Short mmCIF file of C-alpha atoms in Angstrom, two decimals:
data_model
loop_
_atom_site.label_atom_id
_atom_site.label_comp_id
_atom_site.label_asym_id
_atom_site.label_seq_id
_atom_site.Cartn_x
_atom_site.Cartn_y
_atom_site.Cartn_z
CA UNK A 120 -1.84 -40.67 25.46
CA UNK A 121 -0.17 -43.92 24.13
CA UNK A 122 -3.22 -45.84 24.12
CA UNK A 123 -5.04 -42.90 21.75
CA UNK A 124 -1.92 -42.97 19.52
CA UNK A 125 -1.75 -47.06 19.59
CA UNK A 126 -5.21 -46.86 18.51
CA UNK A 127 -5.36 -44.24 15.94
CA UNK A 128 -2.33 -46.01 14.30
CA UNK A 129 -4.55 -48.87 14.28
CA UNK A 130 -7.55 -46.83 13.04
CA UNK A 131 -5.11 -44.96 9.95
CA UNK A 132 -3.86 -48.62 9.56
CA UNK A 133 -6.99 -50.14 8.81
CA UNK A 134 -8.30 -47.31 6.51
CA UNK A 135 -5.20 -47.35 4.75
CA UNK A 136 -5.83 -50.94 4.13
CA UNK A 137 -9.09 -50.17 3.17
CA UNK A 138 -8.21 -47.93 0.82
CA UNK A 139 -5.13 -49.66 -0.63
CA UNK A 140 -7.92 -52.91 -1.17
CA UNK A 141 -10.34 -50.94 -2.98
CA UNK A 142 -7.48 -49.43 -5.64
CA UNK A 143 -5.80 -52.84 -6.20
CA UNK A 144 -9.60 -54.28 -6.88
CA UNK A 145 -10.30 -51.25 -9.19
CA UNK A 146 -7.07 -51.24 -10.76
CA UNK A 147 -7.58 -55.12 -11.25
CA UNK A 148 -11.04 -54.83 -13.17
CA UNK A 149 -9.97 -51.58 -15.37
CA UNK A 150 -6.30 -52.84 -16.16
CA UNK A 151 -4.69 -49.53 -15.68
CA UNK A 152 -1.46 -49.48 -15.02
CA UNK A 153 0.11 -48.18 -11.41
CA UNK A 154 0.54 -44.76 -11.19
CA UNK A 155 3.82 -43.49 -10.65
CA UNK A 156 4.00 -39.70 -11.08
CA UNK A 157 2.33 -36.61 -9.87
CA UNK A 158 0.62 -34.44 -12.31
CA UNK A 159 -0.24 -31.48 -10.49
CA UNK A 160 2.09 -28.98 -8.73
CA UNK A 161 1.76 -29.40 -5.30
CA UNK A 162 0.05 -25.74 -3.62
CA UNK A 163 2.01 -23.77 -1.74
CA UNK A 164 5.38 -25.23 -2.49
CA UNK A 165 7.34 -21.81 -2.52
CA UNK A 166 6.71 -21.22 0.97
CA UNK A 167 8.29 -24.61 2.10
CA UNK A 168 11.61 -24.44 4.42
CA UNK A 169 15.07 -25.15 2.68
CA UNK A 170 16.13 -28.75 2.48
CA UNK A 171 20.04 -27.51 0.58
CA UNK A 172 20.82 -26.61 -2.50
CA UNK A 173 22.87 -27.68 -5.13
CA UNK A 174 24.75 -27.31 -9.09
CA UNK A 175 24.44 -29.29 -11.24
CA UNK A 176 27.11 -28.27 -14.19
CA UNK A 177 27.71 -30.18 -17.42
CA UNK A 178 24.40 -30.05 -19.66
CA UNK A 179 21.59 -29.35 -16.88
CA UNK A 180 23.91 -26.25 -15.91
CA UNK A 181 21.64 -25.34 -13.15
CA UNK A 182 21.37 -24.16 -9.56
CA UNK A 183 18.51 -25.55 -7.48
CA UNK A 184 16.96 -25.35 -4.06
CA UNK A 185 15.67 -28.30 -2.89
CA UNK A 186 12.65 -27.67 -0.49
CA UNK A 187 10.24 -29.62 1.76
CA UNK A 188 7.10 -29.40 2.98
CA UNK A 189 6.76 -29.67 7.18
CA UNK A 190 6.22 -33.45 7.36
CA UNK A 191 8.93 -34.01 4.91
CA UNK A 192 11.28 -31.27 7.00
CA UNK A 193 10.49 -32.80 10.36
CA UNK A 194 11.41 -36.04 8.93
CA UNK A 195 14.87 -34.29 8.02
CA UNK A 196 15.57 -32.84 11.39
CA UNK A 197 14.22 -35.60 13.12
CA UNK A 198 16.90 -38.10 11.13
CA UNK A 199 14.10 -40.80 10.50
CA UNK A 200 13.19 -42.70 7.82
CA UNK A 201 11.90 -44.19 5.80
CA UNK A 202 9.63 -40.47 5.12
CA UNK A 203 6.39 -40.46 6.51
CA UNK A 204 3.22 -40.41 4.30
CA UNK A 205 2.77 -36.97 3.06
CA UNK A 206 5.88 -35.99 3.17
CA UNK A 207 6.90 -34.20 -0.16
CA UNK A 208 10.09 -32.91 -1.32
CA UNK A 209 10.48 -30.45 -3.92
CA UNK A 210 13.09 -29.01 -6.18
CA UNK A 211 12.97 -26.12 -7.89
CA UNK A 212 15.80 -25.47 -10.92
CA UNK A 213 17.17 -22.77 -12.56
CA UNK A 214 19.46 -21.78 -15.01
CA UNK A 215 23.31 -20.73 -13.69
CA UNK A 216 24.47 -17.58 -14.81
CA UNK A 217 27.47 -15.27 -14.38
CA UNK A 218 26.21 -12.15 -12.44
CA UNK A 219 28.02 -8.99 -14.06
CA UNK A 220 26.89 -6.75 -11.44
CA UNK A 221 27.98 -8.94 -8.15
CA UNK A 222 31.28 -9.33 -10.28
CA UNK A 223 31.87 -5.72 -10.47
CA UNK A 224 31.42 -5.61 -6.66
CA UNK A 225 33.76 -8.51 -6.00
CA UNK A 226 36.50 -7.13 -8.31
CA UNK A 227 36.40 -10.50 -10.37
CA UNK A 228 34.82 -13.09 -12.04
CA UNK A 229 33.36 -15.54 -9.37
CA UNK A 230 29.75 -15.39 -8.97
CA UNK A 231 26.56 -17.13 -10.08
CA UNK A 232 22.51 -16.55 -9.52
CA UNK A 233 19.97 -18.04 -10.50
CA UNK A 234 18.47 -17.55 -13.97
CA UNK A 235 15.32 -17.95 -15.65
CA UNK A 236 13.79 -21.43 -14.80
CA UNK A 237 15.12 -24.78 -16.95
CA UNK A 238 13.13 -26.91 -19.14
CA UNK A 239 12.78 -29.21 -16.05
CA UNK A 240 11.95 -25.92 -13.52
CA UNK A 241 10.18 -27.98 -11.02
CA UNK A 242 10.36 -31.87 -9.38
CA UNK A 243 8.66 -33.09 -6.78
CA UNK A 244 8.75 -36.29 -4.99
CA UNK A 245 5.31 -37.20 -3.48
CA UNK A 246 5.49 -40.26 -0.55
CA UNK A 247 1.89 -42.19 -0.80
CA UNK A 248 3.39 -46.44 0.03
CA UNK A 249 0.19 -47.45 -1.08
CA UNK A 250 -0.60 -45.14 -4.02
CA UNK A 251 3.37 -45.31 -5.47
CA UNK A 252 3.96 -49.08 -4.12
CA UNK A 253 5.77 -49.54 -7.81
CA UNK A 254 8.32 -46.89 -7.04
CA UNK A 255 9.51 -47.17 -3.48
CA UNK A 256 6.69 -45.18 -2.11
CA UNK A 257 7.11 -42.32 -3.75
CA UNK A 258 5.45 -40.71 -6.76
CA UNK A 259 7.65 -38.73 -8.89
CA UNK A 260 7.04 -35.39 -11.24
CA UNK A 261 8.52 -32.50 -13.18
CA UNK A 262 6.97 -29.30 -14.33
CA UNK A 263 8.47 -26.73 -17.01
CA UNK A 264 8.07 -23.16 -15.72
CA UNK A 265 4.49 -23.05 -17.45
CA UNK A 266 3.37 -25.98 -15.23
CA UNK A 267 3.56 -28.67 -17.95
CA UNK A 268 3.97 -31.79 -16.71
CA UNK A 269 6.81 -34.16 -18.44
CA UNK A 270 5.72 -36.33 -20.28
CA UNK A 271 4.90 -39.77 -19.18
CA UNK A 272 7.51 -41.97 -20.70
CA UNK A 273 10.17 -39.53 -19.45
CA UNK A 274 9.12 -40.28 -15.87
CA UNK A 275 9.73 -43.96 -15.96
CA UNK A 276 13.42 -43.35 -15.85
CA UNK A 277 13.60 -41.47 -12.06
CA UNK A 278 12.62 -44.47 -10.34
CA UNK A 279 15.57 -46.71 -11.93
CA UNK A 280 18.42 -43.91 -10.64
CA UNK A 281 16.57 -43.23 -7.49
CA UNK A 282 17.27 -47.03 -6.37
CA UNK A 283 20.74 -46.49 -6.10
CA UNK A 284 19.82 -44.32 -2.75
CA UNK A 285 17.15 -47.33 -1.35
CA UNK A 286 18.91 -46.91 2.05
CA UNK A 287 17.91 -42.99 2.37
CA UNK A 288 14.28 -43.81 1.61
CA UNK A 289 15.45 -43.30 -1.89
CA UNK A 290 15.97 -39.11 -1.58
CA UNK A 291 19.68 -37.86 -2.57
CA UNK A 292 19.62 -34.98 -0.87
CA UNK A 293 20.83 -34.56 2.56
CA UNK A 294 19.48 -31.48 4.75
CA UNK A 295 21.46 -29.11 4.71
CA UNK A 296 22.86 -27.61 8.08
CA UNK B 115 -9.82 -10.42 19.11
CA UNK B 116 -9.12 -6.87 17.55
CA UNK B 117 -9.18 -4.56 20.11
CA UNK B 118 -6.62 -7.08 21.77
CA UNK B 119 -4.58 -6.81 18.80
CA UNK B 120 -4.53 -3.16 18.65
CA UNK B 121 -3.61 -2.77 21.90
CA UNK B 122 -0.80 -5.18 21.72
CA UNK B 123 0.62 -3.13 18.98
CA UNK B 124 0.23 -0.15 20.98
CA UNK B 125 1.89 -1.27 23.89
CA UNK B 126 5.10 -2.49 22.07
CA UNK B 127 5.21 -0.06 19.38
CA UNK B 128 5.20 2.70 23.02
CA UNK B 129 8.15 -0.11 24.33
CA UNK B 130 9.60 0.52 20.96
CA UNK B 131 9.90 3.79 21.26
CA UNK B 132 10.85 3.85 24.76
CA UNK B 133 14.09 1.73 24.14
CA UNK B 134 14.76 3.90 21.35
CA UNK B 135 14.67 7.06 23.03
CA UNK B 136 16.83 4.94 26.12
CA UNK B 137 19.44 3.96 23.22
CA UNK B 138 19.65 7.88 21.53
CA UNK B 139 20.21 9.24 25.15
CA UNK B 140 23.00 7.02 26.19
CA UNK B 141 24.70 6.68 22.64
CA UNK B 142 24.85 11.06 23.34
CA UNK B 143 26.15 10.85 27.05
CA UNK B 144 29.22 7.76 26.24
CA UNK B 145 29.90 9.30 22.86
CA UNK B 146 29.49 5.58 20.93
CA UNK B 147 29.37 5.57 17.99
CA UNK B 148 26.15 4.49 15.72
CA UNK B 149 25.46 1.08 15.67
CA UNK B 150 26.00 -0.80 12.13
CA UNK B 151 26.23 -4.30 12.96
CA UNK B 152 24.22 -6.86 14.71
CA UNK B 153 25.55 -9.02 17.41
CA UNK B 154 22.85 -12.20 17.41
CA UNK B 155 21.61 -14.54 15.35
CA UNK B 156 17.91 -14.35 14.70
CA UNK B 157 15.73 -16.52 15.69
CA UNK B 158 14.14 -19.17 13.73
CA UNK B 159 15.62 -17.85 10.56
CA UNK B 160 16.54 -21.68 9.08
CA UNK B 161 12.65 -21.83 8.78
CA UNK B 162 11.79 -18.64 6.74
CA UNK B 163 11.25 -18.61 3.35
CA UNK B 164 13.69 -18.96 0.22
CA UNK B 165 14.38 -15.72 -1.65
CA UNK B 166 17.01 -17.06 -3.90
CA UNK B 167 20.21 -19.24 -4.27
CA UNK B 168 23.97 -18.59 -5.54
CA UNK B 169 27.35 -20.35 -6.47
CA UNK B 170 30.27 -17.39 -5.07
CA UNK B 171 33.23 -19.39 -7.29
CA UNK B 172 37.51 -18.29 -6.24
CA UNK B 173 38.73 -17.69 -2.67
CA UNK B 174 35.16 -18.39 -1.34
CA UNK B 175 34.07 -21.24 -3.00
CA UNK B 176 30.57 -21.58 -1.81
CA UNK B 177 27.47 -22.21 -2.36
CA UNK B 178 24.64 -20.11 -0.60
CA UNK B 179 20.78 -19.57 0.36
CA UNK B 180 19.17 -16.58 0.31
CA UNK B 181 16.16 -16.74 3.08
CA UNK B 182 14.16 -13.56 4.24
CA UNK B 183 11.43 -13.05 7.01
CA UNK B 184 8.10 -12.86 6.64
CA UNK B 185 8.57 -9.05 6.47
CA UNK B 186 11.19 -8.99 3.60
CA UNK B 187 9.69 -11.98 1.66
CA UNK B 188 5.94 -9.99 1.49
CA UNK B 189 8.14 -7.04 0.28
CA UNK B 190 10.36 -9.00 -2.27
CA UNK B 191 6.72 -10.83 -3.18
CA UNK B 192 5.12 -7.23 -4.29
CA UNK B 193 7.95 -6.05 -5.51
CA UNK B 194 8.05 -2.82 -3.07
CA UNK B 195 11.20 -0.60 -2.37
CA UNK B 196 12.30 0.29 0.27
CA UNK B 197 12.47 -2.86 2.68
CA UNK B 198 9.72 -2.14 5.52
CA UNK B 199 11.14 -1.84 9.23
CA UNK B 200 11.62 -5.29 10.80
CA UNK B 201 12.48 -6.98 7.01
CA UNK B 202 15.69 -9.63 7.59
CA UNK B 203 17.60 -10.91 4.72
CA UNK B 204 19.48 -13.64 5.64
CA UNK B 205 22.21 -15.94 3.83
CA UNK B 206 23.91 -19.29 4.04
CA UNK B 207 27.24 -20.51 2.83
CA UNK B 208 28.21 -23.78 3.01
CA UNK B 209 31.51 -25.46 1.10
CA UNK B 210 30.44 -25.95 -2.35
CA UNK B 211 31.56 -29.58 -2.97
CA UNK B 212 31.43 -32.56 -5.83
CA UNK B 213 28.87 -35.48 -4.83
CA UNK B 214 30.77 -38.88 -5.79
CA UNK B 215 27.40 -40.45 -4.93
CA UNK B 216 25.55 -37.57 -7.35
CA UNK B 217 28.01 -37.89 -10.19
CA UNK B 218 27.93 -42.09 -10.07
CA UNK B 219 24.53 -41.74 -10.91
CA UNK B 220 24.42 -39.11 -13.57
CA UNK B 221 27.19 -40.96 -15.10
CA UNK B 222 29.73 -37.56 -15.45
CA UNK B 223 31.49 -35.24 -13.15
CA UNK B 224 28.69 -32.54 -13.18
CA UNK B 225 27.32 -32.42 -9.68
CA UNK B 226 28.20 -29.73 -6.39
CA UNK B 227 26.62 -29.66 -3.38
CA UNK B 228 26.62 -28.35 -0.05
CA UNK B 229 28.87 -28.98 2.18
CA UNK B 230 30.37 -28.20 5.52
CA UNK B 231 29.63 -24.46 6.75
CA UNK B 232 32.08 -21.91 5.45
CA UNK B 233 34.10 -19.59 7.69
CA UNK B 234 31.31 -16.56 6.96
CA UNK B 235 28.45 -19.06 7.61
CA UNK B 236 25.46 -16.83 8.15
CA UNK B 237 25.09 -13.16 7.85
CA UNK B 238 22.14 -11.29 7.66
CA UNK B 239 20.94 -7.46 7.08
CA UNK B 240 18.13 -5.95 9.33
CA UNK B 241 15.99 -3.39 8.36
CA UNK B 242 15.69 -0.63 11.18
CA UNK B 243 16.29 2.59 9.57
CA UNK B 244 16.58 4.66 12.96
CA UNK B 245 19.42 2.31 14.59
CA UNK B 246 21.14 1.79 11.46
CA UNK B 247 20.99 5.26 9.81
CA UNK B 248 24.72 5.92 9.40
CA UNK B 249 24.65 2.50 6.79
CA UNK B 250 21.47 2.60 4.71
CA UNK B 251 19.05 1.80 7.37
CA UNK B 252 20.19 -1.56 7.77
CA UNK B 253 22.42 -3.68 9.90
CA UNK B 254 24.86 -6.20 8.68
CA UNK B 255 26.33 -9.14 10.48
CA UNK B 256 28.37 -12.64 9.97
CA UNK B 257 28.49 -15.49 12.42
CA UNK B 258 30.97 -18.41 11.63
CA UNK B 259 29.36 -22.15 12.19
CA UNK B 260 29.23 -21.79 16.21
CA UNK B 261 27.56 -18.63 16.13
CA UNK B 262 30.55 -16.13 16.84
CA UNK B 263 30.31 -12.42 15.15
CA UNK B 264 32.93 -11.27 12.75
CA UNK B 265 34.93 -8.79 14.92
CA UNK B 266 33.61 -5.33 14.62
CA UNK B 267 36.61 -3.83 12.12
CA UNK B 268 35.25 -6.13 9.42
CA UNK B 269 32.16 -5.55 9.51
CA UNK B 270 33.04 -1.82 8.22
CA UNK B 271 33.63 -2.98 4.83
CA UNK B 272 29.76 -4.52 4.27
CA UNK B 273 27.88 -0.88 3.62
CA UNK B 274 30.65 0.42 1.08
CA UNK B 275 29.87 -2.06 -1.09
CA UNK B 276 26.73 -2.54 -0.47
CA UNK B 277 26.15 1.27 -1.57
CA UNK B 278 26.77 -0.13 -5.59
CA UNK B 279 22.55 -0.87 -5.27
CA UNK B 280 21.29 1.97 -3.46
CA UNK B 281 18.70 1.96 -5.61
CA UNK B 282 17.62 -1.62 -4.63
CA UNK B 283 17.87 -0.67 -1.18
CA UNK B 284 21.33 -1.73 -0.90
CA UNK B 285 20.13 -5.65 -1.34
CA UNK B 286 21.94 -7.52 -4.13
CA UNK B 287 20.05 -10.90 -4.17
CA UNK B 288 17.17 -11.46 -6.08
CA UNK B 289 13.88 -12.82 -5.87
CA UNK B 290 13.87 -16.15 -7.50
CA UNK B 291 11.09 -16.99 -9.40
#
């Protein structure tokens, strides 16, 4: 068993060298610049398992679920990092509102759902090292709900505010019990 | 493969019905009283699927997932009424707390996450309109953070409220887009 995993380590290793080789050349001859986002939205996303959730108040004035797909989960339960390749996270955004109808059932003002989805509905975090080698490892995106990516210039400034969290693989969010 | 199938569902739907009949016959000899809450934790249920998220402000101070089975995610999916037998809607609560690390990098005090689990961790509604006639056809439970029920009394209060949405098959939550 450890010999076939030593080996196909080795094997993956190599490719990915391979492959990593032939982009730098490629990139090298057509001067494009290093990719750093994602411009499609990954398949299948709404059937990944919860990573938390959060609320963000103030101008965003969302609630999100932050999801994963199973490499990036097992990562999460495991507690290892840095992610493994092909591990994706996901967040999904929308807007906080006052529900009148749980309200009347509480007997008060206290509760909020979620809304339509926000200008920046979806975000995903892709991990590729070679691919995203400019941004930590990962590629980075955001969707409105109509599947538009954000624009390009927009996207330059995750990276920046994602270094503060180098020592979680750059990720914020913690998995949620 | 089929015939395998069929007769798998044969045999436990006739196991089904056996335990069933079991349950009505002793439930008329001791006199108990109908079933309306559920005693165990499912299994598995921190991998199912996310139906929809919530911020419960005041006394409970939480925020919460909304996760369903296979069963009552298909039926949220095509939008079908009633819930189908076997359909679990679960939810989580955890503390809903500021993230210092969060609001650093935004820059303002805007960000709440989840925390540790709340008293009413987990409770869930299961869909089995023969056992749980007397409330709706489903069962209701809560579990604090080690797994023990909510005594018995307590309980009592989910299905009058609950009633408020008869017409959405006593569920409240939403499916999130």
């Amino acid at each position: 068993m450890k010999r076939t995993t030593i080996l196909l380590i080795a094997v993956a290793t190599l490719a990915g060298a391979a492959v990593f080789t032939a982009t730098i050349s490629r990139r090298a001859t057509a001067q494009e610049p290093a990719p750093i986002f994602v411009k499609k939205v990954p398949v299948g996303y709404r059937d990944w398992k919860l990573v938390s959730v959060a609320h963000e108040a103030g101008d965003l004035n969302d609630i999100r679920a932050v999801l994963g797909n199973d490499i990036a989960i097992k990562a999460y339960r495991d507690g290892k990092l840095p992610f493994p390749e092909g591990a994706v996270v996901g967040r999904i955004a929308w807007s906080h509102v006052s529900s009148e109808e749980n309200n009347k059932t509480f007997g008060r003002d206290q509760s909020f759902v979620a809304g339509s989805p926000t200008d920046a509905y979806l975000q995903f975090m892709v991990k590729d090292s070679k691919k995203y080698a400019a941004t930590g490892g990962w590629g980075y995106s955001s969707f409105d709900k109509d599947g538009k990516p954000t624009d390009e210039a927009a996207m330059q400034k995750c990276f920046p505010c994602h270094q503060a969290i180098k020592d979680r693989d750059f990720i914020f969010t913690r998995y949620a019990p």
